[in-house]
Amino acid sequence: MPQIALPALFGALADPIRLAIVERLLREGERSAGEIAEPFAVSKPAISRHLRVLEQAGLIERRVERQWRVCRVRPEAIRAVDDWMTQYRAFWEGSFDRLDALLARQSATAKKGKGRG
């Protein structure tokens, strides 16, 4: 199983087709490579290359089931993205809380200044 490296993961998701593939797999579950290719106006070899990039980034895994290659999203890849986002979500929420407090203090100071005039 490939190691999850965030730069490779985000690089793979930067392509709109690959992002759409991952979103569809998350929404619908496992799909064959042929089913994945259906809604896209690109060749099957191009879809195969997109799937290879997603697999090398650790986002999906493929297995052979009879004559089909079935793909699914690796939950640990999504967990890695969520863990990364959680760190930054806490940072931004704290920043917005500090900004709200600053704006409230400035608003209160401005109201006091207007009342004296």
mmCIF file of C-alpha atoms in Angstrom:
data_model
loop_
_atom_site.group_PDB
_atom_site.id
_atom_site.type_symbol
_atom_site.label_atom_id
_atom_site.label_comp_id
_atom_site.label_asym_id
_atom_site.label_seq_id
_atom_site.Cartn_x
_atom_site.Cartn_y
_atom_site.Cartn_z
ATOM 1 C CA MET A 1 0.000 0.000 0.000
ATOM 2 C CA PRO A 2 1.480 3.389 -0.964
ATOM 3 C CA GLN A 3 2.511 5.870 1.687
ATOM 4 C CA ILE A 4 0.347 8.995 1.745
ATOM 5 C CA ALA A 5 2.279 12.158 0.912
ATOM 6 C CA LEU A 6 0.146 15.289 0.987
ATOM 7 C CA PRO A 7 1.945 17.102 -1.870
ATOM 8 C CA ALA A 8 1.360 14.134 -4.201
ATOM 9 C CA LEU A 9 -2.196 13.785 -2.962
ATOM 10 C CA PHE A 10 -3.059 17.456 -3.559
ATOM 11 C CA GLY A 11 -1.181 17.385 -6.870
ATOM 12 C CA ALA A 12 -3.310 14.464 -8.016
ATOM 13 C CA LEU A 13 -6.505 16.213 -6.925
ATOM 14 C CA ALA A 14 -5.520 19.433 -8.736
ATOM 15 C CA ASP A 15 -6.651 17.953 -12.050
ATOM 16 C CA PRO A 16 -10.426 18.436 -12.564
ATOM 17 C CA ILE A 17 -10.932 14.961 -14.047
ATOM 18 C CA ARG A 18 -9.085 13.235 -11.208
ATOM 19 C CA LEU A 19 -10.991 15.294 -8.631
ATOM 20 C CA ALA A 20 -14.280 14.326 -10.312
ATOM 21 C CA ILE A 21 -13.250 10.658 -10.280
ATOM 22 C CA VAL A 22 -12.499 10.775 -6.535
ATOM 23 C CA GLU A 23 -15.726 12.665 -5.796
ATOM 24 C CA ARG A 24 -17.727 10.088 -7.740
ATOM 25 C CA LEU A 25 -16.041 7.177 -5.967
ATOM 26 C CA LEU A 26 -16.741 8.829 -2.619
ATOM 27 C CA ARG A 27 -20.378 9.379 -3.560
ATOM 28 C CA GLU A 28 -21.090 6.046 -5.275
ATOM 29 C CA GLY A 29 -18.518 3.611 -3.887
ATOM 30 C CA GLU A 30 -16.456 1.116 -5.868
ATOM 31 C CA ARG A 31 -16.624 1.360 -9.652
ATOM 32 C CA SER A 32 -14.964 -0.423 -12.539
ATOM 33 C CA ALA A 33 -12.550 1.535 -14.716
ATOM 34 C CA GLY A 34 -15.118 1.385 -17.539
ATOM 35 C CA GLU A 35 -17.846 2.858 -15.325
ATOM 36 C CA ILE A 36 -15.477 5.582 -14.172
ATOM 37 C CA ALA A 37 -14.672 6.485 -17.795
ATOM 38 C CA GLU A 38 -18.329 6.758 -18.927
ATOM 39 C CA PRO A 39 -19.117 10.421 -18.128
ATOM 40 C CA PHE A 40 -15.804 11.804 -19.414
ATOM 41 C CA ALA A 41 -15.114 12.898 -22.983
ATOM 42 C CA VAL A 42 -11.575 11.491 -22.889
ATOM 43 C CA SER A 43 -10.132 8.211 -24.113
ATOM 44 C CA LYS A 44 -9.995 5.105 -21.959
ATOM 45 C CA PRO A 45 -6.169 5.206 -21.993
ATOM 46 C CA ALA A 46 -6.361 8.772 -20.629
ATOM 47 C CA ILE A 47 -8.696 7.612 -17.837
ATOM 48 C CA SER A 48 -6.266 4.775 -17.137
ATOM 49 C CA ARG A 49 -3.436 7.308 -16.750
ATOM 50 C CA HIS A 50 -5.591 9.404 -14.398
ATOM 51 C CA LEU A 51 -6.329 6.310 -12.318
ATOM 52 C CA ARG A 52 -2.615 5.463 -12.203
ATOM 53 C CA VAL A 53 -1.808 8.962 -10.886
ATOM 54 C CA LEU A 54 -4.531 8.641 -8.225
ATOM 55 C CA GLU A 55 -3.221 5.218 -7.244
ATOM 56 C CA GLN A 56 0.406 6.387 -7.067
ATOM 57 C CA ALA A 57 -0.684 9.322 -4.869
ATOM 58 C CA GLY A 58 -2.358 6.843 -2.510
ATOM 59 C CA LEU A 59 -5.888 8.145 -3.112
ATOM 60 C CA ILE A 60 -7.352 5.025 -4.664
ATOM 61 C CA GLU A 61 -6.616 1.362 -4.849
ATOM 62 C CA ARG A 62 -7.423 -0.970 -7.710
ATOM 63 C CA ARG A 63 -8.094 -4.666 -7.692
ATOM 64 C CA VAL A 64 -8.998 -7.171 -10.348
ATOM 65 C CA GLU A 65 -12.425 -8.757 -10.046
ATOM 66 C CA ARG A 66 -12.881 -11.314 -12.818
ATOM 67 C CA GLN A 67 -12.353 -9.282 -16.009
ATOM 68 C CA TRP A 68 -12.840 -5.853 -14.410
ATOM 69 C CA ARG A 69 -10.465 -3.520 -12.637
ATOM 70 C CA VAL A 70 -12.401 -2.124 -9.680
ATOM 71 C CA CYS A 71 -11.367 1.125 -7.992
ATOM 72 C CA ARG A 72 -12.169 2.515 -4.585
ATOM 73 C CA VAL A 73 -11.025 5.482 -2.519
ATOM 74 C CA ARG A 74 -8.581 4.671 0.258
ATOM 75 C CA PRO A 75 -10.184 5.977 3.482
ATOM 76 C CA GLU A 76 -6.764 6.667 5.016
ATOM 77 C CA ALA A 77 -6.049 9.149 2.189
ATOM 78 C CA ILE A 78 -9.218 11.077 2.950
ATOM 79 C CA ARG A 79 -8.355 10.904 6.654
ATOM 80 C CA ALA A 80 -4.930 12.421 5.895
ATOM 81 C CA VAL A 81 -6.592 15.348 4.100
ATOM 82 C CA ASP A 82 -9.054 15.772 6.965
ATOM 83 C CA ASP A 83 -6.254 15.739 9.548
ATOM 84 C CA TRP A 84 -4.380 18.402 7.589
ATOM 85 C CA MET A 85 -7.538 20.521 7.183
ATOM 86 C CA THR A 86 -8.351 20.193 10.900
ATOM 87 C CA GLN A 87 -5.046 21.847 11.840
ATOM 88 C CA TYR A 88 -5.726 24.800 9.583
ATOM 89 C CA ARG A 89 -9.403 24.988 10.494
ATOM 90 C CA ALA A 90 -8.385 25.487 14.153
ATOM 91 C CA PHE A 91 -5.880 28.173 13.112
ATOM 92 C CA TRP A 92 -8.427 30.095 11.010
ATOM 93 C CA GLU A 93 -11.219 29.775 13.577
ATOM 94 C CA GLY A 94 -8.886 31.184 16.242
ATOM 95 C CA SER A 95 -7.862 33.989 13.888
ATOM 96 C CA PHE A 96 -11.481 34.861 13.142
ATOM 97 C CA ASP A 97 -12.337 34.803 16.857
ATOM 98 C CA ARG A 98 -9.493 37.263 17.550
ATOM 99 C CA LEU A 99 -10.624 39.462 14.658
ATOM 100 C CA ASP A 100 -14.223 39.443 15.970
ATOM 101 C CA ALA A 101 -12.991 40.479 19.432
ATOM 102 C CA LEU A 102 -10.855 43.277 17.962
ATOM 103 C CA LEU A 103 -13.729 44.585 15.852
ATOM 104 C CA ALA A 104 -16.071 44.490 18.854
ATOM 105 C CA ARG A 105 -13.564 46.512 20.926
ATOM 106 C CA GLN A 106 -13.117 49.033 18.120
ATOM 107 C CA SER A 107 -16.874 49.339 17.669
ATOM 108 C CA ALA A 108 -17.365 49.903 21.410
ATOM 109 C CA THR A 109 -14.589 52.522 21.445
ATOM 110 C CA ALA A 110 -16.117 54.292 18.421
ATOM 111 C CA LYS A 111 -19.559 54.377 20.078
ATOM 112 C CA LYS A 112 -18.089 55.866 23.275
ATOM 113 C CA GLY A 113 -16.265 58.557 21.247
ATOM 114 C CA LYS A 114 -19.476 59.575 19.431
ATOM 115 C CA GLY A 115 -21.396 59.899 22.707
ATOM 116 C CA ARG A 116 -18.943 62.522 24.048
ATOM 117 C CA GLY A 117 -19.217 64.938 21.138
#
